[in-house]
């Protein structure tokens, strides 16, 4: 084997295909990962219009039925895993130059990578916290005592809100949202340069302004969603949300749209609320008991 062939064979897969991988990484950050984040934050912010709006949006999503896991894996999880793996590779192989060239673009270069790592940790926690990562019963039995799998789709507002009552968790979610939004907005600007959408200095300045406006708008949506969720997680907000959920669930069952014994619902008599949420089921007209969940 020639010396050149020996060097090529010993080169990592990432290095050999770096150009293509970086282009796909850039593209996946916008579609579908970035697009999904925008939809996700807007959907969550719909709770500000009332728990019934958010709950109906969740019903709409779960209306995909058996197709939902396929859609989630093809258009959310696999692209996100690809983007995260390549992102970690870029972070571990890149050399920041802020100490030598402390310009705004160089600081955004570093912040882009730092925010990506924070966003990755946040997303891993968020998915575990609300969904437990995997939906196997044996796995959930281990995840729930550790503070995972707190979200019940057919009790969407109350369970999501109840899971966000710990001040430390609220603060962590706020940091995670800020990091995720910055990573998307700044990444959109960088993507435009990578793909030749804006090449001149003037075009880049205009694009930076537009991406900044987009980022601040999306951040307002994300933080508003967090505030709205916290508001329906306790007290009168929780009681109203649980009553609305019960009414909507009853209507869906009577219409034959969902089964009465759905595992996506917190049912009266189940130990799920006490075990997972620290809450007891609330019937219409009944006062909501205080949560004993610490959120740890």
Coordinates of C-alpha atoms in Angstrom, one line a residue:
X1 CA 0.0 0.0 0.0
X2 CA 1.3 3.5 -0.9
X3 CA 2.1 6.1 1.8
X4 CA -0.8 8.2 0.5
X5 CA -3.2 5.3 0.7
X6 CA -2.1 4.4 4.2
X7 CA -2.7 8.0 5.4
X8 CA -6.1 8.1 3.7
X9 CA -7.2 4.8 5.3
X10 CA -6.1 6.0 8.7
X11 CA -8.0 9.3 8.4
X12 CA -11.3 9.4 10.3
X13 CA -14.6 9.2 8.5
X14 CA -15.5 12.7 9.6
X15 CA -12.3 14.1 8.1
X16 CA -12.7 12.3 4.8
X17 CA -16.2 13.6 4.4
X18 CA -15.9 16.8 6.3
X19 CA -17.4 19.1 3.6
X20 CA -20.5 17.0 3.1
X21 CA -21.0 16.4 6.8
X22 CA -20.7 20.1 7.7
X23 CA -23.2 21.0 5.0
X24 CA -25.7 18.4 6.3
X25 CA -25.1 19.5 9.8
X26 CA -25.8 23.1 8.9
X27 CA -29.0 22.1 6.9
X28 CA -30.3 19.8 9.7
X29 CA -30.0 22.6 12.2
X30 CA -32.6 24.6 10.2
X31 CA -34.7 21.8 8.8
X32 CA -36.1 19.9 10.6
X33 CA -34.5 20.5 14.0
X34 CA -34.9 24.3 14.0
X35 CA -38.3 24.2 12.4
X36 CA -39.5 21.7 15.0
X37 CA -38.2 23.9 17.8
X38 CA -40.2 26.9 16.5
X39 CA -43.3 24.8 16.2
X40 CA -42.7 23.2 19.7
X41 CA -42.3 26.6 21.4
X42 CA -45.3 28.1 19.6
X43 CA -47.5 25.1 20.5
X44 CA -46.4 25.3 24.2
X45 CA -47.1 29.1 24.2
X46 CA -50.7 28.4 23.1
X47 CA -51.3 27.6 26.8
X48 CA -51.4 31.4 27.3
X49 CA -54.7 31.3 25.4
X50 CA -56.1 28.8 27.9
X51 CA -55.4 25.2 28.9
X52 CA -58.0 24.0 26.4
X53 CA -56.0 25.5 23.4
X54 CA -52.8 23.7 24.4
X55 CA -54.7 20.5 25.2
X56 CA -56.4 20.6 21.8
X57 CA -53.1 21.1 20.1
X58 CA -51.7 18.0 21.9
X59 CA -54.7 16.0 20.8
X60 CA -54.1 17.1 17.3
X61 CA -50.5 15.9 17.4
X62 CA -51.4 12.5 19.0
X63 CA -54.2 12.2 16.4
X64 CA -51.4 10.7 14.2
X65 CA -51.8 7.5 16.2
X66 CA -49.4 4.8 15.3
X67 CA -47.7 7.1 12.8
X68 CA -46.5 9.4 15.6
X69 CA -43.4 7.4 16.7
X70 CA -42.4 7.1 13.0
X71 CA -42.8 10.8 12.5
X72 CA -40.9 11.6 15.7
X73 CA -38.0 9.4 14.8
X74 CA -37.7 10.3 11.2
X75 CA -38.2 14.1 11.5
X76 CA -37.1 14.9 15.0
X77 CA -35.0 12.4 16.9
X78 CA -32.7 11.1 14.1
X79 CA -31.9 14.5 12.7
X80 CA -31.4 15.9 16.2
X81 CA -29.0 13.0 17.1
X82 CA -27.1 13.6 13.9
X83 CA -26.9 17.3 14.5
X84 CA -25.8 16.7 18.1
X85 CA -23.1 14.1 17.3
X86 CA -21.6 16.3 14.5
X87 CA -21.9 19.3 16.7
X88 CA -19.9 17.6 19.5
X89 CA -17.3 16.6 17.0
X90 CA -17.0 20.2 15.7
X91 CA -16.7 21.5 19.3
X92 CA -14.0 19.0 20.3
X93 CA -12.0 19.6 17.1
X94 CA -12.4 23.4 16.7
X95 CA -10.0 25.9 18.2
X96 CA -11.6 29.2 19.3
X97 CA -9.6 32.3 18.4
X98 CA -11.3 34.9 20.7
X99 CA -8.0 35.5 22.6
X100 CA -6.2 36.6 19.5
X101 CA -9.0 38.1 17.4
X102 CA -11.7 39.3 19.9
X103 CA -14.1 40.5 17.2
X104 CA -17.9 40.0 17.4
X105 CA -17.9 37.3 14.8
X106 CA -15.3 35.3 16.8
X107 CA -17.2 35.6 20.0
X108 CA -20.4 34.4 18.2
X109 CA -18.3 31.5 17.0
X110 CA -17.5 30.5 20.5
X111 CA -21.0 31.3 21.9
X112 CA -22.5 29.2 19.1
X113 CA -20.6 26.1 20.3
X114 CA -21.1 26.8 24.0
X115 CA -24.8 27.4 23.5
X116 CA -25.0 24.2 21.5
X117 CA -23.5 22.2 24.4
X118 CA -25.9 23.8 26.9
X119 CA -28.8 23.2 24.5
X120 CA -27.8 19.5 24.2
X121 CA -27.8 19.0 27.9
X122 CA -31.1 20.8 28.3
X123 CA -32.8 18.8 25.5
X124 CA -31.6 15.5 27.0
X125 CA -33.0 16.6 30.4
X126 CA -36.2 18.0 29.0
X127 CA -37.1 14.8 27.1
X128 CA -36.3 12.7 30.1
X129 CA -38.1 15.1 32.5
X130 CA -41.3 15.1 30.5
X131 CA -41.3 11.9 28.5
X132 CA -38.7 9.6 30.1
X133 CA -36.8 9.1 26.8
X134 CA -38.2 5.7 26.1
X135 CA -41.9 4.6 26.4
X136 CA -41.3 1.0 27.5
X137 CA -43.0 0.1 30.7
X138 CA -40.0 -1.4 32.3
X139 CA -37.9 1.7 31.5
X140 CA -40.6 4.1 32.8
X141 CA -40.7 2.2 36.0
X142 CA -37.1 3.2 36.5
X143 CA -37.4 6.7 35.1
X144 CA -40.4 7.9 37.1
X145 CA -38.8 7.6 40.6
X146 CA -35.8 9.6 39.2
X147 CA -38.1 12.5 38.2
X148 CA -38.7 11.5 34.6
X149 CA -41.8 10.9 32.4
X150 CA -44.0 13.5 34.1
X151 CA -46.0 14.5 31.0
X152 CA -49.4 12.8 30.3
X153 CA -50.5 13.9 26.8
X154 CA -54.3 13.8 27.6
X155 CA -53.6 15.9 30.8
X156 CA -51.1 18.1 29.0
X157 CA -51.4 21.5 30.7
X158 CA -51.7 20.2 34.3
X159 CA -48.9 17.6 34.1
X160 CA -46.5 19.8 32.3
X161 CA -47.2 22.7 34.7
X162 CA -47.0 20.5 37.8
X163 CA -43.5 19.3 36.6
X164 CA -42.3 23.0 36.5
X165 CA -43.0 24.1 40.0
X166 CA -39.4 23.8 41.3
X167 CA -37.6 27.2 41.0
X168 CA -34.3 25.4 40.1
X169 CA -36.1 23.5 37.3
X170 CA -37.7 26.8 36.1
X171 CA -34.3 28.5 36.0
X172 CA -32.7 25.6 34.2
X173 CA -35.5 25.6 31.6
X174 CA -35.1 29.4 31.1
X175 CA -31.3 29.0 30.5
X176 CA -32.0 26.1 28.2
X177 CA -34.5 28.1 26.1
X178 CA -32.1 31.0 25.9
X179 CA -29.3 28.8 24.7
X180 CA -31.4 26.9 22.2
X181 CA -32.9 30.1 20.7
X182 CA -29.5 31.7 20.4
X183 CA -28.0 28.6 18.9
X184 CA -30.8 28.6 16.2
X185 CA -30.8 32.3 15.5
X186 CA -27.0 32.6 15.3
X187 CA -26.8 29.3 13.4
X188 CA -29.2 30.6 10.9
X189 CA -26.9 33.6 10.2
X190 CA -23.9 31.3 9.9
X191 CA -25.8 28.9 7.6
X192 CA -26.5 31.8 5.3
X193 CA -22.8 32.4 4.9
X194 CA -22.1 28.7 4.5
X195 CA -24.6 28.3 1.8
X196 CA -23.8 31.6 0.0
X197 CA -27.1 33.3 0.8
X198 CA -25.3 36.4 2.0
X199 CA -21.7 36.9 1.1
X200 CA -21.0 40.6 1.1
X201 CA -20.3 42.5 4.3
X202 CA -23.4 44.6 3.8
X203 CA -25.6 41.6 3.2
X204 CA -24.2 39.9 6.3
X205 CA -25.0 42.9 8.5
X206 CA -28.6 43.0 7.3
X207 CA -28.9 39.2 7.8
X208 CA -27.4 39.5 11.3
X209 CA -30.1 42.1 12.2
X210 CA -32.9 40.0 10.8
X211 CA -31.6 36.9 12.6
X212 CA -31.4 38.9 15.8
X213 CA -35.0 40.1 15.5
X214 CA -36.1 36.5 14.8
X215 CA -34.1 35.3 17.8
X216 CA -35.6 37.9 20.2
X217 CA -39.1 37.1 19.0
X218 CA -38.7 33.4 19.4
X219 CA -37.1 33.9 22.8
X220 CA -40.2 35.9 23.9
X221 CA -42.4 33.0 22.7
X222 CA -40.3 30.4 24.5
X223 CA -40.1 32.2 27.8
X224 CA -43.8 33.1 27.6
X225 CA -44.6 29.4 27.1
X226 CA -42.5 28.6 30.3
X227 CA -44.4 31.3 32.3
X228 CA -47.8 30.0 31.0
X229 CA -46.9 26.4 31.9
X230 CA -45.8 27.3 35.4
X231 CA -49.1 29.2 35.9
X232 CA -51.3 26.1 35.2
X233 CA -49.2 23.9 37.4
X234 CA -50.6 24.8 40.8
X235 CA -53.5 26.5 42.6
X236 CA -56.5 27.7 40.7
X237 CA -54.7 27.4 37.4
X238 CA -54.1 23.7 38.0
X239 CA -57.7 23.1 39.1
X240 CA -59.1 24.8 36.0
X241 CA -56.7 22.9 33.7
X242 CA -57.6 19.5 35.2
X243 CA -61.3 20.2 34.9
X244 CA -61.0 21.3 31.3
X245 CA -58.9 18.2 30.6
X246 CA -61.6 15.9 32.1
X247 CA -64.3 17.6 30.0
X248 CA -62.3 17.4 26.8
X249 CA -61.3 13.8 27.4
X250 CA -64.9 12.8 28.1
X251 CA -66.0 14.4 24.9
X252 CA -63.3 12.7 22.9
X253 CA -64.2 9.3 24.4
X254 CA -67.9 9.8 23.7
X255 CA -67.1 10.7 20.1
X256 CA -65.1 7.5 19.7
X257 CA -61.9 9.4 19.0
X258 CA -59.9 7.9 21.9
X259 CA -60.3 4.9 24.2
X260 CA -61.5 5.5 27.7
X261 CA -58.6 3.5 29.2
X262 CA -55.9 5.3 27.3
X263 CA -52.5 5.1 28.9
X264 CA -52.0 8.8 27.9
X265 CA -54.5 9.9 30.6
X266 CA -54.2 10.2 34.3
X267 CA -57.1 8.0 35.5
X268 CA -59.0 8.2 38.8
X269 CA -57.7 5.5 41.1
X270 CA -54.4 5.2 39.4
X271 CA -51.2 5.6 41.5
X272 CA -49.6 7.5 38.6
X273 CA -50.4 11.0 39.8
X274 CA -49.2 10.3 43.3
X275 CA -46.1 8.5 42.1
X276 CA -45.2 10.7 39.2
X277 CA -46.6 14.1 39.8
X278 CA -47.1 14.2 43.6
X279 CA -50.8 15.1 42.8
X280 CA -54.2 13.4 43.3
X281 CA -56.8 13.3 40.5
X282 CA -59.1 16.4 40.5
X283 CA -62.8 16.1 39.8
X284 CA -64.8 19.1 38.5
X285 CA -65.7 21.3 41.5
X286 CA -63.1 19.7 43.7
X287 CA -60.2 21.8 45.1
X288 CA -56.8 20.9 43.8
X289 CA -54.5 19.5 46.6
X290 CA -51.1 21.0 47.0
X291 CA -48.3 19.2 45.2
X292 CA -45.6 17.4 47.3
X293 CA -43.4 17.1 44.2
X294 CA -40.0 18.7 44.7
X295 CA -39.0 18.4 41.1
X296 CA -35.6 16.9 42.0

